[in-house]
XYZ file of C-alpha atoms in Angstrom:
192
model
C 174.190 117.315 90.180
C 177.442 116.688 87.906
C 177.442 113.263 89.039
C 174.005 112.721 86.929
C 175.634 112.644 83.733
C 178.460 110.562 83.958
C 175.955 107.989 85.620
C 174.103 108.380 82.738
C 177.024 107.793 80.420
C 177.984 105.406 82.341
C 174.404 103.615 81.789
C 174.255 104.274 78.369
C 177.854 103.125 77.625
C 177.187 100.196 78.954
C 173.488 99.807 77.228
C 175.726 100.085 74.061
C 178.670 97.683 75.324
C 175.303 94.928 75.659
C 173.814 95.949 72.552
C 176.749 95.112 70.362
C 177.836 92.260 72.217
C 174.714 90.804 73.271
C 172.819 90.779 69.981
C 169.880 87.538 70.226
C 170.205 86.703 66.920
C 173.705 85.359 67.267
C 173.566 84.882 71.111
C 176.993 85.470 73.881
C 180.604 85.157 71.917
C 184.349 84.935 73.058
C 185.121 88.164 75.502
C 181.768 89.483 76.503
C 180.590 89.365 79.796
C 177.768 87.336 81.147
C 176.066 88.184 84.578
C 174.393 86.234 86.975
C 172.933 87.133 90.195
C 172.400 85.033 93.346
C 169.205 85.476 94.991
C 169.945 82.908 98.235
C 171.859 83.384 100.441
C 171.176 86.866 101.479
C 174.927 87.627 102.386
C 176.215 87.056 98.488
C 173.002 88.135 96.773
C 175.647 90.008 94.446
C 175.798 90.358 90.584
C 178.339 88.459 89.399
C 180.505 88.715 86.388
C 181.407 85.303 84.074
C 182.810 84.790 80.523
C 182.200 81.893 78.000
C 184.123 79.685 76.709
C 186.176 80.533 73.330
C 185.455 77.439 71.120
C 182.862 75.265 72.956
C 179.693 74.572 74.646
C 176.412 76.196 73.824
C 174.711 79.877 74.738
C 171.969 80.339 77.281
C 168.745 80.587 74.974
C 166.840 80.995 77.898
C 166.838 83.293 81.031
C 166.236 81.090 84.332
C 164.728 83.581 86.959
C 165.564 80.864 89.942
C 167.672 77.813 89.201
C 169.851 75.852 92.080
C 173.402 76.496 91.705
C 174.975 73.101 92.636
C 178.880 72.754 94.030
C 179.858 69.575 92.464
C 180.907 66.843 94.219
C 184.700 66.362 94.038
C 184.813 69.841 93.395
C 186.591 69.480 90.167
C 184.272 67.507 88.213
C 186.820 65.258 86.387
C 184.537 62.013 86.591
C 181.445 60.604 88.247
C 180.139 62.875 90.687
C 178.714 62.235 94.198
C 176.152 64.602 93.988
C 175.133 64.059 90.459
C 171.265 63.860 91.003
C 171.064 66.934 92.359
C 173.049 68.512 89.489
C 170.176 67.063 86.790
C 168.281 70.320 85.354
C 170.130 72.443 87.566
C 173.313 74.960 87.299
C 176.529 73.274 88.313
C 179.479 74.995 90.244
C 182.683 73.503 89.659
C 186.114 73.869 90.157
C 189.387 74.742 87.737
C 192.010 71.848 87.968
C 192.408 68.456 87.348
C 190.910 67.888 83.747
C 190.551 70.063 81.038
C 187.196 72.541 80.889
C 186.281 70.328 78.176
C 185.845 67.336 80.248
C 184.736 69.257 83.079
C 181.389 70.475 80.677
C 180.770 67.472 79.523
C 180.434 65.723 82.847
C 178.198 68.516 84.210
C 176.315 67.656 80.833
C 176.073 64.080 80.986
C 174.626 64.665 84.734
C 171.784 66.539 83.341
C 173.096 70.085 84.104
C 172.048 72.747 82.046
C 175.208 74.650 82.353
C 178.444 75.144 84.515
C 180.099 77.586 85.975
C 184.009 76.782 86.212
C 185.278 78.684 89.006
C 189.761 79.849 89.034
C 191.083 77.525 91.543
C 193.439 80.749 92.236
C 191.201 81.858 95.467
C 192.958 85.181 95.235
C 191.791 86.080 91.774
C 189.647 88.846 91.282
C 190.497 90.266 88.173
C 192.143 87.925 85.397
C 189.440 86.211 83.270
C 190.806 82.245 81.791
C 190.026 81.823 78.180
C 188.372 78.192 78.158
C 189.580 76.736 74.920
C 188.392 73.053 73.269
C 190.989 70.630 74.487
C 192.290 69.241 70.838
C 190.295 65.772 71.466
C 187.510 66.202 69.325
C 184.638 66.081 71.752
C 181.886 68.599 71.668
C 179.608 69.930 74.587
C 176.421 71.249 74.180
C 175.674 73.444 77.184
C 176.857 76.979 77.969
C 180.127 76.595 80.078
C 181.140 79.863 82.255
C 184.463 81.003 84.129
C 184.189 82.815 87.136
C 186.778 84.556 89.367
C 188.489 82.667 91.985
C 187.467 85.061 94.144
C 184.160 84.850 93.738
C 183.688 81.200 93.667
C 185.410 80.598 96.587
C 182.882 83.458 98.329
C 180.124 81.606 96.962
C 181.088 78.103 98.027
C 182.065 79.346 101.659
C 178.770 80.976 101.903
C 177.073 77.976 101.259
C 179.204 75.965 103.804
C 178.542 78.662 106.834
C 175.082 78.533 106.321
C 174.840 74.136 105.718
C 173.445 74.582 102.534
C 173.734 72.535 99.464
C 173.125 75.002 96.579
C 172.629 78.719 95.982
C 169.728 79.882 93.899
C 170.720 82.266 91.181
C 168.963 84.242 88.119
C 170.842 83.776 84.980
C 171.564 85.825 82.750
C 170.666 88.676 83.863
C 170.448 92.084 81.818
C 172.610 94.551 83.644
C 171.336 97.515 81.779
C 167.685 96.951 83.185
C 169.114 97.629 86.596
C 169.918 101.304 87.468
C 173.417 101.843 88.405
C 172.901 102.461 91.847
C 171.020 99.448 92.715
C 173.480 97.084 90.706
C 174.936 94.774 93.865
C 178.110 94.447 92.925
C 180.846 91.965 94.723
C 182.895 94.169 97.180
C 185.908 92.178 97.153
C 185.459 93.065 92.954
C 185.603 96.220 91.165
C 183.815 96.323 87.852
């Protein structure tokens, strides 16, 4: 029974927390959390927790119940891609390292992808969140550009290798504060 309440704080904190940050009119800025959830496969159907980029790329203006989440091909998305056709209209997953995000967005973009997902190259991270800042060249991206935790990249990409697959299907964004607390599937390997 004295649990109720701070789970109910707890909810409405973060109700508040979404409110304020997540306001349509002006869509996601600099330090707010976005969440996506993967639906397949089973074994990471998890929330997961990304950030946007500081100074570039656009907002998600539209909530994608099931898109493919596509590991590019190299992994860190610095020039043409091998997989590129499968990245067209889709969600790509790509790697830090290499180029700057920048560059990274706009070849994602110029593949067709509606957004990517820059995962730490640091396989170990799990807590520490990259600001992705415009790399002083002038160039613009127009799609939403996301970093995720090393950790949970690399969980997501190895997922996808033990079970031969060649994307992940994910909802994005999702609106955490619809979800009661105790059904929110949260990472284990990250505390929230």
């Amino acid at each position: 029974r004295l649990a109720a309440p701070g789970a109910a704080m707890l909810r409405g904190s973060l109700w508040l927390c979404l409110c304020l940050c997540c306001c349509p009119a002006r869509g996601l800025r600099i330090h707010e959390y976005l969440y996506f959830q993967v639906l397949s496969p089973g074994d990471i159907r998890y929330i997961f927790t990304a950030t946007l980029a500081k100074d570039f790329g656009g907002v998600f203006n539209t909530r994608y119940e099931q898109i493919y989440l596509v590991p590019a091909d190299p992994p860190e998305a610095c020039g043409e891609l091998n997989n590129g056709v499968f990245i067209q209209d889709q969600i790509a997953l790509v790697e830090r390292g290499g180029c700057s995000f920048l560059s990274k967005t706009r070849v994602i973009q110029e593949h067709g992808g509606r957004a990517v997902i820059i995962a730490d190259n640091a396989y170990d991270n799990d807590s520490f969140y990259i600001e992705m800042i415009q790399d002083s060249t002038r160039r613009t991206a127009d799609i939403p550009a996301l970093f995720l935790l090393g950790r949970d990249g690399y969980m997501i990409r190895r997922s996808l290798e033990q079970h031969g697959l060649p994307w992940a299907v994910i909802s994005i964004p999702v609106n955490v504060t619809s979800i009661p607390t105790y059904e929110t599937m949260q990472p284990p390997w990250t505390f929230w």
